[in-house]
CSV table of C-alpha atoms and ligand atoms in Angstrom, one decimal:
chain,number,residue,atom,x,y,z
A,1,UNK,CA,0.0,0.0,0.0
A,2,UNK,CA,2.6,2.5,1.3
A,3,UNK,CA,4.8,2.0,-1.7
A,4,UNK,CA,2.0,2.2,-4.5
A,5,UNK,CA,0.8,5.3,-3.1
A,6,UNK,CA,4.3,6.6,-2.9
A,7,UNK,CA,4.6,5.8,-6.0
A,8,UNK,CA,1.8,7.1,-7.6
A,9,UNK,CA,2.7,10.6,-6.0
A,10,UNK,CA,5.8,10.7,-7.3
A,11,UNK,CA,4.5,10.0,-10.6
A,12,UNK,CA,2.1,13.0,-9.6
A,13,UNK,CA,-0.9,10.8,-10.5
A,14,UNK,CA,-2.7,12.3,-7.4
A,15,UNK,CA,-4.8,15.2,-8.0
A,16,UNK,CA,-4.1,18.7,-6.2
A,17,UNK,CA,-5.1,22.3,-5.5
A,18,UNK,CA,-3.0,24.7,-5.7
A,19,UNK,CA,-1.9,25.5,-2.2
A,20,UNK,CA,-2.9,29.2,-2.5
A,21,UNK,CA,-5.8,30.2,-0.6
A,22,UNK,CA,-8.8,31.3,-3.6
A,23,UNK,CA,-11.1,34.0,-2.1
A,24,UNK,CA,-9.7,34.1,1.5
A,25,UNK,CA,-7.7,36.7,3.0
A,26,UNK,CA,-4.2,35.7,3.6
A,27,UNK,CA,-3.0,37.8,6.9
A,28,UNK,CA,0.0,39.7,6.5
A,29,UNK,CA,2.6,37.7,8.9
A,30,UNK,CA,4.5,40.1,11.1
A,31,UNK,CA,8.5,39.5,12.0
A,32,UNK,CA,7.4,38.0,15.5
A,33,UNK,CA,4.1,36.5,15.0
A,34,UNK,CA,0.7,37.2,13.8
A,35,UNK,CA,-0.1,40.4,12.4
A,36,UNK,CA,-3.7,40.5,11.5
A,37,UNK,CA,-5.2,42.8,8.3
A,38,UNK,CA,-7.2,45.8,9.3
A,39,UNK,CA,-9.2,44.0,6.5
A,40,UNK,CA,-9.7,41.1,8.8
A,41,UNK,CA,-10.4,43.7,11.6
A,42,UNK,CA,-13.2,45.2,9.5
A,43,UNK,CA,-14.8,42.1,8.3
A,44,UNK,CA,-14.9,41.2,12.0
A,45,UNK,CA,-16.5,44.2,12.7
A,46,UNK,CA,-19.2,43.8,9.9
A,47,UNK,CA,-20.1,40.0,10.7
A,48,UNK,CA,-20.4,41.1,14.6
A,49,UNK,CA,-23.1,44.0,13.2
A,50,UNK,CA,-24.8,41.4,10.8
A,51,UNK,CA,-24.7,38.9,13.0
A,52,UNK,CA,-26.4,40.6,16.1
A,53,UNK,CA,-29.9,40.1,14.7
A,54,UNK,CA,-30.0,36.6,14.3
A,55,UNK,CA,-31.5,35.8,18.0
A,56,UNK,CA,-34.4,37.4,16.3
A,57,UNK,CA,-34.5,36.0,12.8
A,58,UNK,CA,-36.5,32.9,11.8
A,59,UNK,CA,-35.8,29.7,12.4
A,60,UNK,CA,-35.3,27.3,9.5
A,61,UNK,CA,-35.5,23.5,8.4
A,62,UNK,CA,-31.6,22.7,8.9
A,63,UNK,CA,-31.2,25.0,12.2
A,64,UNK,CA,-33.5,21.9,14.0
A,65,UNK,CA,-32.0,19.3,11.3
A,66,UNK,CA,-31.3,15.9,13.9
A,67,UNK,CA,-28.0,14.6,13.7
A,68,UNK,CA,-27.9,11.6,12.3
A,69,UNK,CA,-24.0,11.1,11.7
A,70,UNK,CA,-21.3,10.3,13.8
A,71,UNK,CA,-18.3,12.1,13.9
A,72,UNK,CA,-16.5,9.6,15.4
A,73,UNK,CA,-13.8,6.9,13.4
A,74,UNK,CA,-13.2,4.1,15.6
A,75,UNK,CA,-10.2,3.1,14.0
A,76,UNK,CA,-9.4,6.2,15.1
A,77,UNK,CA,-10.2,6.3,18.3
A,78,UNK,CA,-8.3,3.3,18.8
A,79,UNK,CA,-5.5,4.9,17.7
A,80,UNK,CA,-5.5,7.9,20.1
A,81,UNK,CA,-6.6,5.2,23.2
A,82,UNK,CA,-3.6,3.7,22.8
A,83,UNK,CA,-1.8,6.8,23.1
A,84,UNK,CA,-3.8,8.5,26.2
A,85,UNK,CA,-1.2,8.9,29.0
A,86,UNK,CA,1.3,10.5,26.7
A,87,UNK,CA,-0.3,13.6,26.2
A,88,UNK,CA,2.0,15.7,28.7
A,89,UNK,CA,5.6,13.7,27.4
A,90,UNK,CA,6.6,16.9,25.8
A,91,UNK,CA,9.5,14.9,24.0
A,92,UNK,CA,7.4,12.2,23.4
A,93,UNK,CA,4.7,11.4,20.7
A,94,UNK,CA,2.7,14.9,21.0
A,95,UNK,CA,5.6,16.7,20.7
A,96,UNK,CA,4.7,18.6,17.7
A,97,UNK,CA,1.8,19.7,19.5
A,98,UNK,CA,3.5,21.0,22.8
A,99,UNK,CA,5.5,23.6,20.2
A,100,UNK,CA,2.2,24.2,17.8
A,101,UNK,CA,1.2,26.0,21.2
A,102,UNK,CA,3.6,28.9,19.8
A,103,UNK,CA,1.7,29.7,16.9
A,104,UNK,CA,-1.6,28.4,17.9
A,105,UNK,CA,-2.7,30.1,21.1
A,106,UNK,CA,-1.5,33.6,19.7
A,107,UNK,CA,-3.6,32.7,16.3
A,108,UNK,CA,-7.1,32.1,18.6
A,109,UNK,CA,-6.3,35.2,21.0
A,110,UNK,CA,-5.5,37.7,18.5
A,111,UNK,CA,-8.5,36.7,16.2
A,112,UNK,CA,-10.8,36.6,19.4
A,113,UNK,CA,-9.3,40.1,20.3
A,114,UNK,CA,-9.8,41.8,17.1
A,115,UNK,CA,-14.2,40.7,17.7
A,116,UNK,CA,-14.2,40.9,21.9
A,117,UNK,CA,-12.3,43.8,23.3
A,118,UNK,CA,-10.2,43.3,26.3
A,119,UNK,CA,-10.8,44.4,29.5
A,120,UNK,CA,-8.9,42.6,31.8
A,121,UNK,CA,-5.4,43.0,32.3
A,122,UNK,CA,-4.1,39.6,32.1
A,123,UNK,CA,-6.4,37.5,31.2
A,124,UNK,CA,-7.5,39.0,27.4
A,125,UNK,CA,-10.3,36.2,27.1
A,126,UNK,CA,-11.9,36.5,30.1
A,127,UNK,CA,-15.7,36.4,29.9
A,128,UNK,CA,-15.4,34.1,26.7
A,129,UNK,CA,-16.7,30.7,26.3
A,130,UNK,CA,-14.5,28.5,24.7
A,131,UNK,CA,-15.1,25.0,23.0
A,132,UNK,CA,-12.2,22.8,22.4
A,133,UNK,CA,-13.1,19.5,20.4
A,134,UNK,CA,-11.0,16.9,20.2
A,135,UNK,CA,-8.8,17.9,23.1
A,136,UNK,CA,-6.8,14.8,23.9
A,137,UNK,CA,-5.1,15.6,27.0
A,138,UNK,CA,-5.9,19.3,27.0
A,139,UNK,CA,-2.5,20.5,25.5
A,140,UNK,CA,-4.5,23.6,24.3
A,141,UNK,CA,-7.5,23.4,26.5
A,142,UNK,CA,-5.3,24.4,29.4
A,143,UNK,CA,-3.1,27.6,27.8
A,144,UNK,CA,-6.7,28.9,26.6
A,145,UNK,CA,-7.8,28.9,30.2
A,146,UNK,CA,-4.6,30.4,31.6
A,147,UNK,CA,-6.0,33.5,29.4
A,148,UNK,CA,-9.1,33.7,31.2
A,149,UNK,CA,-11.4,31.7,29.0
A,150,UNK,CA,-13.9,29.4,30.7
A,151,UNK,CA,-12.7,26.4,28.4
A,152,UNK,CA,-14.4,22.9,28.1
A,153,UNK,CA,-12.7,20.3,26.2
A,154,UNK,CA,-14.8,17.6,24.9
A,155,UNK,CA,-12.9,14.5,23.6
A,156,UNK,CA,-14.9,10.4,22.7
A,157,UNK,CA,-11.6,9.0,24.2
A,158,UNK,CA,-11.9,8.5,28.0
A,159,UNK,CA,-8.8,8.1,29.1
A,160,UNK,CA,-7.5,11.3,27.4
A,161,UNK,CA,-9.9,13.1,29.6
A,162,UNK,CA,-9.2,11.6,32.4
A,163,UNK,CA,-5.4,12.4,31.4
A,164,UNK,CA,-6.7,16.1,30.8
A,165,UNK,CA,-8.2,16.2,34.0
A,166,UNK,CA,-5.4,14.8,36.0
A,167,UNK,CA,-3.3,17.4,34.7
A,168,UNK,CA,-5.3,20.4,34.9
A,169,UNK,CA,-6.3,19.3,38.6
A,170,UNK,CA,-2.1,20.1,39.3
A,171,UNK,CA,-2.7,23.9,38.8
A,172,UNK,CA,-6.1,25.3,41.3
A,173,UNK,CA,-6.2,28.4,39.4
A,174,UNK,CA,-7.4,25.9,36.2
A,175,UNK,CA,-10.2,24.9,38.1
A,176,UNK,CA,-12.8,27.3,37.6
A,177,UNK,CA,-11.9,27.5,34.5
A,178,UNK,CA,-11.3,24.9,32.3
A,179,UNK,CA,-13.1,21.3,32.6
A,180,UNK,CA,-13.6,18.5,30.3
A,181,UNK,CA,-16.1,16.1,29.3
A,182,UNK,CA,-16.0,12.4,27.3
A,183,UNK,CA,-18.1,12.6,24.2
A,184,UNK,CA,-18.4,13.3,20.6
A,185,UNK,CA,-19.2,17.4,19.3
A,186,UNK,CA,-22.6,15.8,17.4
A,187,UNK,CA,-23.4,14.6,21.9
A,188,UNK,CA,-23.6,18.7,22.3
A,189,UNK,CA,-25.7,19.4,19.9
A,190,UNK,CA,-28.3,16.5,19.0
A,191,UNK,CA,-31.6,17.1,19.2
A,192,UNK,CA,-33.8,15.6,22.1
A,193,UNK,CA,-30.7,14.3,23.8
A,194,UNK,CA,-31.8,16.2,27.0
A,195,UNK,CA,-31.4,19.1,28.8
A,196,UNK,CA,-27.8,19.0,29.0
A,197,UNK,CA,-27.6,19.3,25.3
A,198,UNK,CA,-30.1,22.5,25.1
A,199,UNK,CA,-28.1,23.9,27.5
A,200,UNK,CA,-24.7,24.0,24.8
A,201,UNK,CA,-27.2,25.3,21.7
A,202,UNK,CA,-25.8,28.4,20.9
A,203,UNK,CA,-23.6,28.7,24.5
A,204,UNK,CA,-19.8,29.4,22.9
A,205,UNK,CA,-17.9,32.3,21.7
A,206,UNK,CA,-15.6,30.4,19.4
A,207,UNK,CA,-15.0,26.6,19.4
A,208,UNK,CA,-11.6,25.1,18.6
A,209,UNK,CA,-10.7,22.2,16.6
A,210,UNK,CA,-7.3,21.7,16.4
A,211,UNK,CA,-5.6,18.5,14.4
A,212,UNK,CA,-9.1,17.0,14.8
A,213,UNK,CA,-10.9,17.5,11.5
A,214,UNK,CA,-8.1,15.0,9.9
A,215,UNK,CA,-9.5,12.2,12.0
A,216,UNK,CA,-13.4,12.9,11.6
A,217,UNK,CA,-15.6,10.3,10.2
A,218,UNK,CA,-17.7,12.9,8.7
A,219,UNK,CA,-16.8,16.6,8.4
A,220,UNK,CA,-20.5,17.5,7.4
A,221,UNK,CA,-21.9,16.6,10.6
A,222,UNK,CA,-18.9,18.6,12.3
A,223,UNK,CA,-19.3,21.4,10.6
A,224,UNK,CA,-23.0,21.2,11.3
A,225,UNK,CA,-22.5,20.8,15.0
A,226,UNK,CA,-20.1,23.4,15.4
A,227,UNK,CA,-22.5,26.1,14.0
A,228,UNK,CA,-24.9,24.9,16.4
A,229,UNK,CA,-23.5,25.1,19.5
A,230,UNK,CA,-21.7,29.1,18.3
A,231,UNK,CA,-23.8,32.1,19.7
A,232,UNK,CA,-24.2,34.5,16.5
A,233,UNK,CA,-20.9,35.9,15.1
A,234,UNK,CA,-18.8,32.8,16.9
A,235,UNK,CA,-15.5,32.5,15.7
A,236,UNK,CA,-14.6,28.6,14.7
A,237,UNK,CA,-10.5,27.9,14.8
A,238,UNK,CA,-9.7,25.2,13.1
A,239,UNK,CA,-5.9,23.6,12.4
A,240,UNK,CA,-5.4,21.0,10.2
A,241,UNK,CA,-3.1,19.2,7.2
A,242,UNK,CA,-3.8,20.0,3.6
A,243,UNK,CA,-4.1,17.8,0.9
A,244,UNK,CA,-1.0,18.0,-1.3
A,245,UNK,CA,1.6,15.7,-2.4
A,246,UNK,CA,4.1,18.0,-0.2
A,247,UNK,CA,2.0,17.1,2.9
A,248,UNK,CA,2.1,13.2,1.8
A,249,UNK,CA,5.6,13.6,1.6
A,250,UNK,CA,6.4,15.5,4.7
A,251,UNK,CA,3.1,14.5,7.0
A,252,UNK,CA,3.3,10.8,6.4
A,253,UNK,CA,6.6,9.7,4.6
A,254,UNK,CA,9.1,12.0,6.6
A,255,UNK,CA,7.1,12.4,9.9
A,256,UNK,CA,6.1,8.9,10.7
A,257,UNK,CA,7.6,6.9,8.1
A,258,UNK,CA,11.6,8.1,8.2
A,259,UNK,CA,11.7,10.0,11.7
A,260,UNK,CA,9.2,9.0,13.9
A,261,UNK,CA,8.5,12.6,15.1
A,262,UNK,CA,4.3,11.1,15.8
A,263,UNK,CA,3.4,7.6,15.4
A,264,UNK,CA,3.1,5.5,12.4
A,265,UNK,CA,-0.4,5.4,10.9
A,266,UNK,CA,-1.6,8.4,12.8
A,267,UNK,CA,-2.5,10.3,9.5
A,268,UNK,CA,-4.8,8.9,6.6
A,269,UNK,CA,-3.7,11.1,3.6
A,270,UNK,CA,-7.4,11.0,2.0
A,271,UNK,CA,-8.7,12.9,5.0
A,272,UNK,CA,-6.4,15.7,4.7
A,273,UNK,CA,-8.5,19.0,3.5
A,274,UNK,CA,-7.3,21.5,1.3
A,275,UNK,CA,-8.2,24.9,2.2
A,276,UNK,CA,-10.2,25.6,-0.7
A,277,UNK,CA,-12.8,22.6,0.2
A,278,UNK,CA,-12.6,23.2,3.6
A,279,UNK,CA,-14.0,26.7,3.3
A,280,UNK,CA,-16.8,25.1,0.7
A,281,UNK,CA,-17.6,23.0,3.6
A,282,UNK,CA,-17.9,26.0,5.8
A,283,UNK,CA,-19.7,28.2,3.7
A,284,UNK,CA,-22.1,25.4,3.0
A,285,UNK,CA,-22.7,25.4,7.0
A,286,UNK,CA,-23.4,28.7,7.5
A,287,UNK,CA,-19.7,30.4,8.1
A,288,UNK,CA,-17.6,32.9,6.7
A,289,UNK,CA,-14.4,32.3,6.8
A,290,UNK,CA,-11.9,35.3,7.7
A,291,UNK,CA,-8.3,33.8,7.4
A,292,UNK,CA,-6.1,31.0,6.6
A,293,UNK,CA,-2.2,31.0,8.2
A,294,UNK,CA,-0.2,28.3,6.5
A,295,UNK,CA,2.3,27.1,9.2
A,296,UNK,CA,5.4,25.4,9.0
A,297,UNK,CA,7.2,22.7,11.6
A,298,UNK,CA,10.8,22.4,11.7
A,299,UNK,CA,11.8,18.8,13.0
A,300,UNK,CA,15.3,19.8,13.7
A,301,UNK,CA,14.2,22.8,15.5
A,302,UNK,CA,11.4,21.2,17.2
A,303,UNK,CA,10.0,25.0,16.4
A,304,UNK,CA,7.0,25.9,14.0
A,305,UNK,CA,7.1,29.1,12.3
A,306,UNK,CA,4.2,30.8,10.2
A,307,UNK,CA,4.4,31.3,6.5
A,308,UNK,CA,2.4,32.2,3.3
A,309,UNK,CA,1.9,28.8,2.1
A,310,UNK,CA,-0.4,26.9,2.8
A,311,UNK,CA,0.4,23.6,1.0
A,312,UNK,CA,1.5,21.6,4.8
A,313,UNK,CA,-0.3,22.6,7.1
A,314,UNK,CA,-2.8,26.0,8.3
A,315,UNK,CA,-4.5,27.4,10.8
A,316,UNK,CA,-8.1,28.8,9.7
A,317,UNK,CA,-10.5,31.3,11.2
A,318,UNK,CA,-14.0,31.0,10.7
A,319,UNK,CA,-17.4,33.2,12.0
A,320,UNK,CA,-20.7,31.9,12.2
A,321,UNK,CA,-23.0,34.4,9.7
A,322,UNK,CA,-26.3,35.7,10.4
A,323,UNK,CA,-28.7,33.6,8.0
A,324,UNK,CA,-28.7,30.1,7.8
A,325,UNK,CA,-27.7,29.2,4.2
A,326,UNK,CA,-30.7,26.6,3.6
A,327,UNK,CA,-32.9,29.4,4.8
A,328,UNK,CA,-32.1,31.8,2.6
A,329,UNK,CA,-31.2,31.3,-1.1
A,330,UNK,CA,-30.7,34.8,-1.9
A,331,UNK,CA,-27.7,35.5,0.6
A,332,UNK,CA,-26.0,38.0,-0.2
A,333,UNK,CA,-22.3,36.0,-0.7
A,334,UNK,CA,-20.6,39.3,-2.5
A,335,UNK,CA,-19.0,40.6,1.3
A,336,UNK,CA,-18.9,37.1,2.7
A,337,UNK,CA,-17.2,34.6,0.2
A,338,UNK,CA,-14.6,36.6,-1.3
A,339,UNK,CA,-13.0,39.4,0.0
A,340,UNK,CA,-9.3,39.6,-1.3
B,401,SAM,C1,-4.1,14.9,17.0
B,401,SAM,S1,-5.1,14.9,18.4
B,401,SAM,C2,-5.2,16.6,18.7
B,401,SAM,C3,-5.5,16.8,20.2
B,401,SAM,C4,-5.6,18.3,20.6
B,401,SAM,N1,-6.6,19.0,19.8
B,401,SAM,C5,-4.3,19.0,20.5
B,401,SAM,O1,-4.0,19.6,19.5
B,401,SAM,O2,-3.5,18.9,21.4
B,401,SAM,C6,-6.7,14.5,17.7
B,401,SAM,C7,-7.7,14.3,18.8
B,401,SAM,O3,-9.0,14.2,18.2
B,401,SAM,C8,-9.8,13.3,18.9
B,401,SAM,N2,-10.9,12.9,18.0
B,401,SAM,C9,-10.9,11.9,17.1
B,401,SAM,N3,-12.1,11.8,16.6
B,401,SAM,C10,-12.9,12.7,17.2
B,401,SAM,C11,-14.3,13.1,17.1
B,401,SAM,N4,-15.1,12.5,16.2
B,401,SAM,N5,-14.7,14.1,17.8
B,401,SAM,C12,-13.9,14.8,18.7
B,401,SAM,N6,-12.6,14.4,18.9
B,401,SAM,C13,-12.1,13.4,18.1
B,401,SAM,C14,-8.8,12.2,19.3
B,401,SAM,O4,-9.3,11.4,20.3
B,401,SAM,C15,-7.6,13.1,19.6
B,401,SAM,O5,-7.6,13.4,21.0
């Protein structure tokens, strides 16, 4: 299998986007970290004023649509069971994780800062709701909470909660704060699944997916879900691999194959996204997507830097937009789909 489809890439018989982002802003990358477009600022601005309606407006056929899907691979679940009380091994297998933290946390604060202003010294995200799905052992659940968000991390693996809970339990000023919970995204936001379920509809400020979407069993549902459980003008963060020969090479070949940086058979190349289909897939679920980072890992570094291409991996910023788009056929997509 592995050599075929080596193979067959070399020979460039897989298909591929071009890595560039079509129709979404590309932020300007400062020498330090992220430097975000006044563009970006503005179209933050405008999706806040648009979207403050939408309590109001009517409801629709796919706003109460039941979920019928499952998120949820069990081969890959497996996979990330057998890996549960690694999570904190900062040399270990999660390793490229630990250091995304760099790039990552600054990429959800800035974004979140640019829509909530901040008023307390400190803690910037204080009085937001934050979302983290998939959270394994709360590698990112934890450094969002340390910046005041009230964080829960929701992963279907047990024992990586239960790793995520040990660990946050070390540090009592993480208690109010963050807290975790063993289930799937689609769990939140089913219909009729009781009253713990209403209670999420509509409850976060932003919700975070971070090298999760690579490992769904079904993006639509996800993508579903996570509008659900936004408030209006929500901001979705999503990291993930895109779905070039390059990232064969470098995600699968180098990383597991030659050095072992994460385990072998952690990454299925045919659910890498490119960014292009991934902000189809948003649009089609009612978002607007603001920016795409590409980002970059050095292995002999341990570092990740930002960069302007996309074609490994990205970091993507997404808002929830007032109308549902199966309620309304005539939305206006001229300000929301393609703003370069
Ligand atoms: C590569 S890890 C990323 C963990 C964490 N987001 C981070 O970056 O530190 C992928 C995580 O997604 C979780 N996962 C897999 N399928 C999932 C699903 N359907 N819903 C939520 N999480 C899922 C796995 O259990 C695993 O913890």
């Amino acid at each position: 299998m592995f050599p075929n489809k080596f193979g067959r890439i070399m020979l460039g018989l897989y298909s591929r986007r071009s890595a560039s982002v079509c129709g979404v802003v590309q932020s300007t990358v400062g020498q330090s970290g992220f430097c975000w477009t006044s563009m970006c600022k503005h179209r933050s601005q405008w999706l806040q004023r648009r979207c403050a309606g939408e309590q109001t407006q009517r409801h629709c056929r796919s706003s109460t649509r039941l979920v019928h899907q499952s998120t949820v691979d069990p081969e890959e679940l497996k996979r990330f069971q057998s890996l549960a009380s690694k999570w904190w091994d900062e040399d270990g297998e999660f390793k490229a994780l630990h250091a995304m933290n760099d790039l990552r946390v600054p990429f959800i604060r800035d974004n979140l800062l640019n829509v909530h202003k901040a008023n307390h010294p400190g803690r910037p995200l204080a009085g937001l709701r934050l979302l983290d799905v998939g959270c394994g052992g709360g590698l990112l659940t934890e450094p969002l909470g340390r910046l005041g968000a009230s964080v829960l991390g929701i992963d279907p693996v047990e024992d990586s909660i239960g790793t995520a809970q040990l660990h946050s339990s070390y540090d009592p000023d993480l208690s109010e704060r963050v807290s975790y919970r063993a289930c799937a995204l689609e769990e939140l936001c089913a219909d009729g699944a009781g009253g713990e379920t209403a209670r999420e509809a509509g409850s976060f400020d932003a919700v975070v997916a971070s090298e999760v979407v690579e490992h769904l069993a079904d993006l639509e549902t996800f993508a579903f879900c996570c509008r659900q459980v936004l408030k209006p003008g929500g901001s979705l963060f999503i990291t993930t691999i895109n779905k070039t020969n390059l990232s064969y090479v470098l995600a699968i070949v180098v990383a597991e194959q030659l050095l072992s940086i994460v385990p072998s058979g952690t990454h299925d190349w045919e659910k890498f996204i490119s960014p292009v289909d991934l902000e189809r897939h948003l649009e089609s679920n009612g978002f607007s997507v603001q920016s795409v980072q590409g980002m970059l890992y050095n292995p002999a570094s341990g570092a990740w830097s930002v960069t302007n291409s996309t074609a490994i991996n990205y970091a993507l910023h997404a808002v929830k937009v007032a109308e549902d788009p199966q309620c309304d056929p005539q939305q206006d997509h001229s300000e929301g789909s393609h703003y370069t």
